[in-house]
Amino acid sequence: MDVSHAIPAKAPGRASLRQRIAARAGLPRMLTTIRERIESLPYDYPPAVILAADLALLVVTAAAVIQRHSYFPSVLPLLAMATAFLPIPLFAIFRISPHPLLLKGSALASCALFLLQPVNADFAPFVLVIVAGEVAAVASRGWTIGFTLIAILELVAFDLAGHVHWGDQSLQGLPMYVIGILLGMFVGVMLQYQRRFLYQERENQAIRSGQAADEERRRIAREVHDVIAHSLSITLLHLTAARRALQTDDDVTEAVEALVEAERLGRQAMADIRRTVGMLDAGPAQLTPEPSAADIDELVGDFRRAGLTVDYARTGDLTTVSGAIGHALYRIGQESLANVIKHAPDAPAAVRFDVTAEAATLVVTNPLPLDPAPRRDTGMGLRGMRKRTELLGGTITAGNGDDGWTVRVGFPLRTGACATLSTMLPGRLWNKQEDT
């Protein structure tokens, strides 16, 4: 049986079609490899800049070769063109980095080979112009000036030998070429300075990002400190009241009420802490209303229900207090009353909250115990209160006075600085204040 007819013949051109497809598929891979190798260079320039310089060098050398068509079949122009691009195969094949010395040597040799066969209006000296820019962009000042001087001296030497022509005169083209080399050097120097400024800006940006992160951590720490200090202080007062009710009066009902209130405040504290810590990675749409000036009444009520004697008085229209200032006043009052429980648990406190058209003032006072513990302005609470006040342009004093320990804070209202800062803060944080 003849099986030769059973094997289908290959369609003409099918193999070449596969080869073309394979070649097209390999082209992106080759371009990717070239790009990766260019990016691995130690000069940190975009591949587009390096390829643009190589393209300019290709155009100049090709023009110089075409100008020397009358010298054919001499291979000297082609050798000069290959010498100009010598750093490329050395880097691609042998991974030899294009050191400034290699760039300079190949450019000087290429230009010299071209000038051995002089032509009018020669493009060959522009090889030195392009490489002068490349060397100035990657090398130190000494390498740059040295190459520039050597390139100019090479042109002067060939000009004296009568190989640099522009028209019918040899001296007319030399000044233009020298100026071109100087301009190429200045372009390279500008590129290098631009790269240095880019590094400096990246470093400054990293420093600013670190400072912003530190400030955000400090802000979160202040919020968490204020919430915990307030909640734990009131919770401890309720627990103390429950213990005393059970120990002295054996009043189970009163003890249960105190424990229920302590449980409520504990759950509220946990919710506040979760919300505050959640600000670290929450987007603007996830933010919830923060306490404002209208919540100071409820704040005092919490401390009263916990057993702290508080004489509270408020005057003025709260609608004139912006959300940012109201939040700061709430946190400062919260921290001040928590400090009363901490440092003078059996002493009464007095809170005065006055709002006028010009300012909002909050004063918290309490008598000191007979043997007061030393209270220095070094704790996180006082530092946090001062920081909040300074950010909004207010004033705060905290220390011993005629009436005992006094914390007095005041914020100017309707000032340019506060109004500007208030408009910069997210509006949804203060919806609760606006609704009041």
Short mmCIF file of N, CA, C and O in Angstrom, two decimals, residues 20 33 44 52 73 95 105-106 114 120 141 159 167 196 198-200 232 272 298 310 331 368 371 373 381 391:
data_model
loop_
_atom_site.label_atom_id
_atom_site.label_comp_id
_atom_site.label_asym_id
_atom_site.label_seq_id
_atom_site.Cartn_x
_atom_site.Cartn_y
_atom_site.Cartn_z
N ARG A 20 6.82 33.94 11.07
CA ARG A 20 6.51 35.37 11.25
C ARG A 20 5.77 35.61 12.56
O ARG A 20 6.02 36.60 13.26
N THR A 33 13.34 43.10 27.38
CA THR A 33 14.70 42.83 27.85
C THR A 33 15.57 44.07 27.71
O THR A 33 16.35 44.42 28.62
N ASP A 44 20.13 56.15 36.48
CA ASP A 44 18.78 56.47 36.94
C ASP A 44 18.09 57.52 36.06
O ASP A 44 17.40 58.41 36.55
N ALA A 52 16.75 58.47 23.36
CA ALA A 52 16.75 59.70 22.56
C ALA A 52 18.18 60.14 22.25
O ALA A 52 18.49 60.56 21.12
N PRO A 73 35.11 52.93 -2.06
CA PRO A 73 34.74 51.84 -1.12
C PRO A 73 35.50 51.83 0.19
O PRO A 73 35.63 50.77 0.82
N ARG A 95 28.07 43.02 29.47
CA ARG A 95 27.58 43.72 30.67
C ARG A 95 28.61 44.70 31.24
O ARG A 95 28.72 44.88 32.45
N GLY A 105 36.14 57.96 25.26
CA GLY A 105 37.11 57.35 24.32
C GLY A 105 36.48 56.99 22.99
O GLY A 105 37.06 57.24 21.92
N SER A 106 35.28 56.41 23.04
CA SER A 106 34.63 56.02 21.79
C SER A 106 34.26 57.24 20.96
O SER A 106 34.38 57.24 19.72
N PHE A 114 36.34 59.89 11.52
CA PHE A 114 35.57 60.66 10.53
C PHE A 114 36.41 61.79 9.93
O PHE A 114 36.40 62.01 8.70
N ASN A 120 32.98 69.09 3.52
CA ASN A 120 32.45 70.41 3.85
C ASN A 120 31.19 70.27 4.71
O ASN A 120 30.40 69.34 4.54
N ARG A 141 32.15 66.79 37.92
CA ARG A 141 32.53 68.04 37.26
C ARG A 141 33.90 67.92 36.61
O ARG A 141 34.13 68.44 35.51
N ASP A 159 41.71 70.93 12.85
CA ASP A 159 41.54 72.17 12.09
C ASP A 159 42.88 72.68 11.61
O ASP A 159 43.00 73.16 10.47
N GLY A 167 32.34 75.25 4.20
CA GLY A 167 32.47 75.98 2.93
C GLY A 167 33.87 75.78 2.39
O GLY A 167 34.41 74.67 2.38
N ARG A 196 19.50 65.51 40.62
CA ARG A 196 19.82 65.74 42.04
C ARG A 196 18.63 66.38 42.77
O ARG A 196 18.31 65.99 43.90
N LEU A 198 15.58 66.04 41.96
CA LEU A 198 14.56 65.00 42.08
C LEU A 198 14.83 64.12 43.30
O LEU A 198 13.92 63.79 44.06
N TYR A 199 16.10 63.73 43.49
CA TYR A 199 16.45 62.96 44.68
C TYR A 199 16.13 63.73 45.95
O TYR A 199 15.61 63.17 46.92
N GLN A 200 16.47 65.02 45.96
CA GLN A 200 16.22 65.83 47.14
C GLN A 200 14.73 65.95 47.41
O GLN A 200 14.28 65.87 48.57
N LEU A 232 -13.04 55.51 82.01
CA LEU A 232 -12.58 54.75 83.18
C LEU A 232 -12.82 55.51 84.47
O LEU A 232 -13.15 54.92 85.50
N ASP A 272 -16.38 54.20 71.43
CA ASP A 272 -15.58 55.38 71.12
C ASP A 272 -14.17 55.01 70.72
O ASP A 272 -13.59 55.59 69.80
N GLU A 298 -24.22 66.91 78.43
CA GLU A 298 -24.31 65.47 78.69
C GLU A 298 -23.04 64.96 79.36
O GLU A 298 -23.08 64.05 80.20
N VAL A 310 -20.60 68.38 90.69
CA VAL A 310 -20.19 69.36 89.69
C VAL A 310 -21.19 70.51 89.69
O VAL A 310 -22.39 70.30 89.53
N ARG A 331 -13.34 67.90 74.54
CA ARG A 331 -12.23 67.05 74.97
C ARG A 331 -11.47 67.66 76.14
O ARG A 331 -11.04 66.95 77.05
N LEU A 368 -7.93 71.74 95.85
CA LEU A 368 -6.90 70.72 95.98
C LEU A 368 -7.04 70.00 97.31
O LEU A 368 -7.46 70.59 98.31
N ASP A 371 -3.08 67.10 100.98
CA ASP A 371 -1.74 66.70 100.57
C ASP A 371 -1.75 66.42 99.07
O ASP A 371 -1.81 65.25 98.63
N ALA A 373 -0.90 65.69 95.32
CA ALA A 373 0.22 65.09 94.61
C ALA A 373 0.82 66.10 93.65
O ALA A 373 0.11 66.99 93.14
N GLY A 381 -2.20 64.28 79.15
CA GLY A 381 -3.44 65.03 79.15
C GLY A 381 -3.23 66.51 78.96
O GLY A 381 -3.86 67.14 78.10
N LEU A 391 -3.59 74.60 68.02
CA LEU A 391 -3.96 74.37 66.62
C LEU A 391 -5.11 75.26 66.18
O LEU A 391 -5.23 75.58 64.99
#
